Structure formats: structure tokens, C-alpha cells
Amino acid sequence: MKGFRVLTFCALFSSSVFGTAVAGSIDSPGAPSAGSGMYTLQNLYDYLINGAPLSVQENFQEPVSGPAPTMKTTKEVGDAVQTLFEACDTDPMDVRPGKKFFCTLPCMWGVRTGGTPVPACTATPTP
């Protein structure tokens, strides 16, 4: 029984040391490069709702203050986009043949070409 405890302790200890050794360095591989930034939720919201151009800051800037709610939340962005999509009622037969548009029908979601017959579909709510 004592040997089993010692063996278990050694196995746990060696796995924790091995896990720490394999985790890698937490040091940054280098300074941020130009154009390596990401869009903020506010940028995405403004683009989707108002058509404002997306922009990424050229140079890294430290935050001027600590964490605080300064932008839209993912729920606000999602709700705003859903409201816009629910207002769309165009189907491919309403659009000139050959012209592309974004269809919001559940069975034809995405970029479609006008003049395409609409398949029979029923809305299936997602859980």
C-alpha cells in the first residue's frame, strides 16, 4: 500500500512538472506589427448597421484606462443584425436575374443570385 502511494505521488509530481515544462514561454515573440490589429466590436457594429468602413489602428496604443464597458457587447451586435435581417423580405425572384444579393431566408441563407426559384422550405428554429 505504501509503495502504491509513493508511485501515485511520483506520477502526479512528474506530470505536473512535465506540464509546466511543455507549456512554453509566456514572453511575447515580438512587438506588434503594422496591420496586425483586430476590429473592435464597435467597428463591426458600425459596419453592419451603418455601413461605416472597418478600420484597424496602425500602431499599438496602450489603453488609457483600466477595463470598462466602452463598446457594444456581442449581444447588442447580434440583436441589431438580427433586427436588420428580419426586416428583409426579398427572395431571389424579386431580384434581377444575374444580380447577387444576401438572402436571409433560412433555407437559402447567404449570397444568392437573382432569378433563382425559391425552394419550399420551412423555418426551423435553432435551439
PDB file of C-alpha atoms in Angstrom:
ATOM      1  CA  MET A   1       0.000   0.000   0.000  1.00  0.00           C
ATOM      2  CA  LYS A   2       2.857   2.362   0.862  1.00  0.00           C
ATOM      3  CA  GLY A   3       4.523   1.634  -2.479  1.00  0.00           C
ATOM      4  CA  PHE A   4       1.286   2.494  -4.310  1.00  0.00           C
ATOM      5  CA  ARG A   5       1.112   5.872  -2.538  1.00  0.00           C
ATOM      6  CA  VAL A   6       4.714   6.667  -3.406  1.00  0.00           C
ATOM      7  CA  LEU A   7       4.171   5.615  -7.017  1.00  0.00           C
ATOM      8  CA  THR A   8       0.995   7.739  -7.258  1.00  0.00           C
ATOM      9  CA  PHE A   9       2.767  10.753  -5.746  1.00  0.00           C
ATOM     10  CA  CYS A  10       5.696  10.395  -8.162  1.00  0.00           C
ATOM     11  CA  ALA A  11       3.346  10.095 -11.141  1.00  0.00           C
ATOM     12  CA  LEU A  12       1.370  13.199 -10.139  1.00  0.00           C
ATOM     13  CA  PHE A  13       4.507  15.188  -9.403  1.00  0.00           C
ATOM     14  CA  SER A  14       6.216  14.265 -12.665  1.00  0.00           C
ATOM     15  CA  SER A  15       3.089  15.027 -14.720  1.00  0.00           C
ATOM     16  CA  SER A  16       2.752  18.476 -13.140  1.00  0.00           C
ATOM     17  CA  VAL A  17       6.427  19.258 -13.779  1.00  0.00           C
ATOM     18  CA  PHE A  18       6.182  17.941 -17.353  1.00  0.00           C
ATOM     19  CA  GLY A  19       3.042  20.023 -17.999  1.00  0.00           C
ATOM     20  CA  THR A  20       4.801  23.161 -16.801  1.00  0.00           C
ATOM     21  CA  ALA A  21       7.874  22.456 -18.910  1.00  0.00           C
ATOM     22  CA  VAL A  22       5.855  21.887 -22.097  1.00  0.00           C
ATOM     23  CA  ALA A  23       3.656  24.964 -21.647  1.00  0.00           C
ATOM     24  CA  GLY A  24       6.231  27.197 -23.328  1.00  0.00           C
ATOM     25  CA  SER A  25       7.378  30.731 -22.787  1.00  0.00           C
ATOM     26  CA  ILE A  26       4.928  33.455 -21.854  1.00  0.00           C
ATOM     27  CA  ASP A  27       7.170  36.139 -23.335  1.00  0.00           C
ATOM     28  CA  SER A  28       5.906  37.919 -26.429  1.00  0.00           C
ATOM     29  CA  PRO A  29       7.542  36.734 -29.666  1.00  0.00           C
ATOM     30  CA  GLY A  30       7.916  40.338 -30.794  1.00  0.00           C
ATOM     31  CA  ALA A  31       6.345  43.751 -30.953  1.00  0.00           C
ATOM     32  CA  PRO A  32       3.002  44.181 -32.759  1.00  0.00           C
ATOM     33  CA  SER A  33       3.479  44.831 -36.455  1.00  0.00           C
ATOM     34  CA  ALA A  34       1.577  47.332 -38.568  1.00  0.00           C
ATOM     35  CA  GLY A  35      -1.804  45.970 -39.601  1.00  0.00           C
ATOM     36  CA  SER A  36      -1.757  43.134 -37.070  1.00  0.00           C
ATOM     37  CA  GLY A  37      -4.580  44.644 -35.035  1.00  0.00           C
ATOM     38  CA  MET A  38      -8.148  43.436 -34.847  1.00  0.00           C
ATOM     39  CA  TYR A  39     -11.507  45.089 -35.342  1.00  0.00           C
ATOM     40  CA  THR A  40     -13.327  46.139 -32.199  1.00  0.00           C
ATOM     41  CA  LEU A  41     -16.927  45.159 -31.583  1.00  0.00           C
ATOM     42  CA  GLN A  42     -17.816  48.818 -32.061  1.00  0.00           C
ATOM     43  CA  ASN A  43     -16.135  48.740 -35.521  1.00  0.00           C
ATOM     44  CA  LEU A  44     -18.108  45.646 -36.502  1.00  0.00           C
ATOM     45  CA  TYR A  45     -21.363  47.078 -35.162  1.00  0.00           C
ATOM     46  CA  ASP A  46     -20.927  50.344 -37.068  1.00  0.00           C
ATOM     47  CA  TYR A  47     -20.042  48.436 -40.255  1.00  0.00           C
ATOM     48  CA  LEU A  48     -23.040  46.104 -40.067  1.00  0.00           C
ATOM     49  CA  ILE A  49     -25.577  48.721 -39.000  1.00  0.00           C
ATOM     50  CA  ASN A  50     -24.398  51.921 -40.696  1.00  0.00           C
ATOM     51  CA  GLY A  51     -22.009  50.704 -43.408  1.00  0.00           C
ATOM     52  CA  ALA A  52     -19.111  52.584 -41.780  1.00  0.00           C
ATOM     53  CA  PRO A  53     -15.702  51.478 -43.101  1.00  0.00           C
ATOM     54  CA  LEU A  54     -13.809  48.969 -40.973  1.00  0.00           C
ATOM     55  CA  SER A  55     -10.545  50.253 -39.567  1.00  0.00           C
ATOM     56  CA  VAL A  56      -7.646  48.859 -37.595  1.00  0.00           C
ATOM     57  CA  GLN A  57      -5.242  51.136 -35.750  1.00  0.00           C
ATOM     58  CA  GLU A  58      -1.853  51.206 -37.452  1.00  0.00           C
ATOM     59  CA  ASN A  59       0.201  51.324 -34.263  1.00  0.00           C
ATOM     60  CA  PHE A  60      -0.357  49.656 -30.931  1.00  0.00           C
ATOM     61  CA  GLN A  61      -1.627  52.005 -28.247  1.00  0.00           C
ATOM     62  CA  GLU A  62      -1.794  51.244 -24.569  1.00  0.00           C
ATOM     63  CA  PRO A  63      -5.260  51.588 -23.040  1.00  0.00           C
ATOM     64  CA  VAL A  64      -5.863  54.982 -21.452  1.00  0.00           C
ATOM     65  CA  SER A  65      -7.741  53.415 -18.529  1.00  0.00           C
ATOM     66  CA  GLY A  66      -8.461  50.059 -16.973  1.00  0.00           C
ATOM     67  CA  PRO A  67     -11.133  47.635 -18.143  1.00  0.00           C
ATOM     68  CA  ALA A  68     -14.535  49.250 -18.568  1.00  0.00           C
ATOM     69  CA  PRO A  69     -17.591  48.814 -20.783  1.00  0.00           C
ATOM     70  CA  THR A  70     -16.621  51.032 -23.716  1.00  0.00           C
ATOM     71  CA  MET A  71     -18.077  49.201 -26.704  1.00  0.00           C
ATOM     72  CA  LYS A  72     -21.045  47.180 -27.818  1.00  0.00           C
ATOM     73  CA  THR A  73     -21.455  43.696 -26.419  1.00  0.00           C
ATOM     74  CA  THR A  74     -21.782  40.658 -28.655  1.00  0.00           C
ATOM     75  CA  LYS A  75     -25.454  40.502 -27.631  1.00  0.00           C
ATOM     76  CA  GLU A  76     -26.048  44.084 -28.792  1.00  0.00           C
ATOM     77  CA  VAL A  77     -24.312  43.396 -32.113  1.00  0.00           C
ATOM     78  CA  GLY A  78     -26.230  40.150 -32.623  1.00  0.00           C
ATOM     79  CA  ASP A  79     -29.597  41.708 -31.753  1.00  0.00           C
ATOM     80  CA  ALA A  80     -29.017  44.647 -34.106  1.00  0.00           C
ATOM     81  CA  VAL A  81     -28.039  42.388 -37.005  1.00  0.00           C
ATOM     82  CA  GLN A  82     -30.972  40.060 -36.346  1.00  0.00           C
ATOM     83  CA  THR A  83     -33.360  43.024 -36.409  1.00  0.00           C
ATOM     84  CA  LEU A  84     -31.964  44.107 -39.780  1.00  0.00           C
ATOM     85  CA  PHE A  85     -32.215  40.604 -41.239  1.00  0.00           C
ATOM     86  CA  GLU A  86     -35.777  40.143 -40.005  1.00  0.00           C
ATOM     87  CA  ALA A  87     -36.738  43.321 -41.873  1.00  0.00           C
ATOM     88  CA  CYS A  88     -35.547  41.796 -45.173  1.00  0.00           C
ATOM     89  CA  ASP A  89     -38.287  40.102 -47.166  1.00  0.00           C
ATOM     90  CA  THR A  90     -36.718  39.804 -50.599  1.00  0.00           C
ATOM     91  CA  ASP A  91     -36.392  36.430 -52.245  1.00  0.00           C
ATOM     92  CA  PRO A  92     -34.353  35.582 -55.352  1.00  0.00           C
ATOM     93  CA  MET A  93     -37.325  36.030 -57.698  1.00  0.00           C
ATOM     94  CA  ASP A  94     -37.593  39.697 -56.595  1.00  0.00           C
ATOM     95  CA  VAL A  95     -34.020  40.416 -57.708  1.00  0.00           C
ATOM     96  CA  ARG A  96     -32.986  40.937 -61.322  1.00  0.00           C
ATOM     97  CA  PRO A  97     -31.559  37.724 -62.839  1.00  0.00           C
ATOM     98  CA  GLY A  98     -27.792  37.502 -62.528  1.00  0.00           C
ATOM     99  CA  LYS A  99     -27.502  40.110 -59.729  1.00  0.00           C
ATOM    100  CA  LYS A 100     -26.113  38.959 -56.400  1.00  0.00           C
ATOM    101  CA  PHE A 101     -27.703  39.753 -53.046  1.00  0.00           C
ATOM    102  CA  PHE A 102     -27.661  38.446 -49.482  1.00  0.00           C
ATOM    103  CA  CYS A 103     -30.681  36.238 -48.824  1.00  0.00           C
ATOM    104  CA  THR A 104     -31.943  35.919 -45.248  1.00  0.00           C
ATOM    105  CA  LEU A 105     -34.413  33.086 -45.840  1.00  0.00           C
ATOM    106  CA  PRO A 106     -33.499  30.182 -43.523  1.00  0.00           C
ATOM    107  CA  CYS A 107     -33.230  27.662 -46.374  1.00  0.00           C
ATOM    108  CA  MET A 108     -31.242  29.986 -48.677  1.00  0.00           C
ATOM    109  CA  TRP A 109     -29.059  31.890 -46.207  1.00  0.00           C
ATOM    110  CA  GLY A 110     -26.130  33.707 -47.756  1.00  0.00           C
ATOM    111  CA  VAL A 111     -25.121  35.256 -51.063  1.00  0.00           C
ATOM    112  CA  ARG A 112     -27.535  34.261 -53.835  1.00  0.00           C
ATOM    113  CA  THR A 113     -28.175  35.189 -57.453  1.00  0.00           C
ATOM    114  CA  GLY A 114     -31.426  36.819 -58.501  1.00  0.00           C
ATOM    115  CA  GLY A 115     -33.952  34.941 -60.614  1.00  0.00           C
ATOM    116  CA  THR A 116     -33.319  31.620 -58.856  1.00  0.00           C
ATOM    117  CA  PRO A 117     -36.516  29.777 -57.871  1.00  0.00           C
ATOM    118  CA  VAL A 118     -37.105  29.623 -54.127  1.00  0.00           C
ATOM    119  CA  PRO A 119     -37.166  26.061 -52.780  1.00  0.00           C
ATOM    120  CA  ALA A 120     -40.000  25.046 -50.486  1.00  0.00           C
ATOM    121  CA  CYS A 121     -38.631  25.460 -47.015  1.00  0.00           C
ATOM    122  CA  THR A 122     -39.893  25.787 -43.518  1.00  0.00           C
ATOM    123  CA  ALA A 123     -38.228  27.817 -40.852  1.00  0.00           C
ATOM    124  CA  THR A 124     -36.556  25.553 -38.340  1.00  0.00           C
ATOM    125  CA  PRO A 125     -35.784  27.351 -35.104  1.00  0.00           C
ATOM    126  CA  THR A 126     -32.325  26.758 -33.738  1.00  0.00           C
ATOM    127  CA  PRO A 127     -32.096  25.686 -30.105  1.00  0.00           C
TER     128      PRO A 127
END
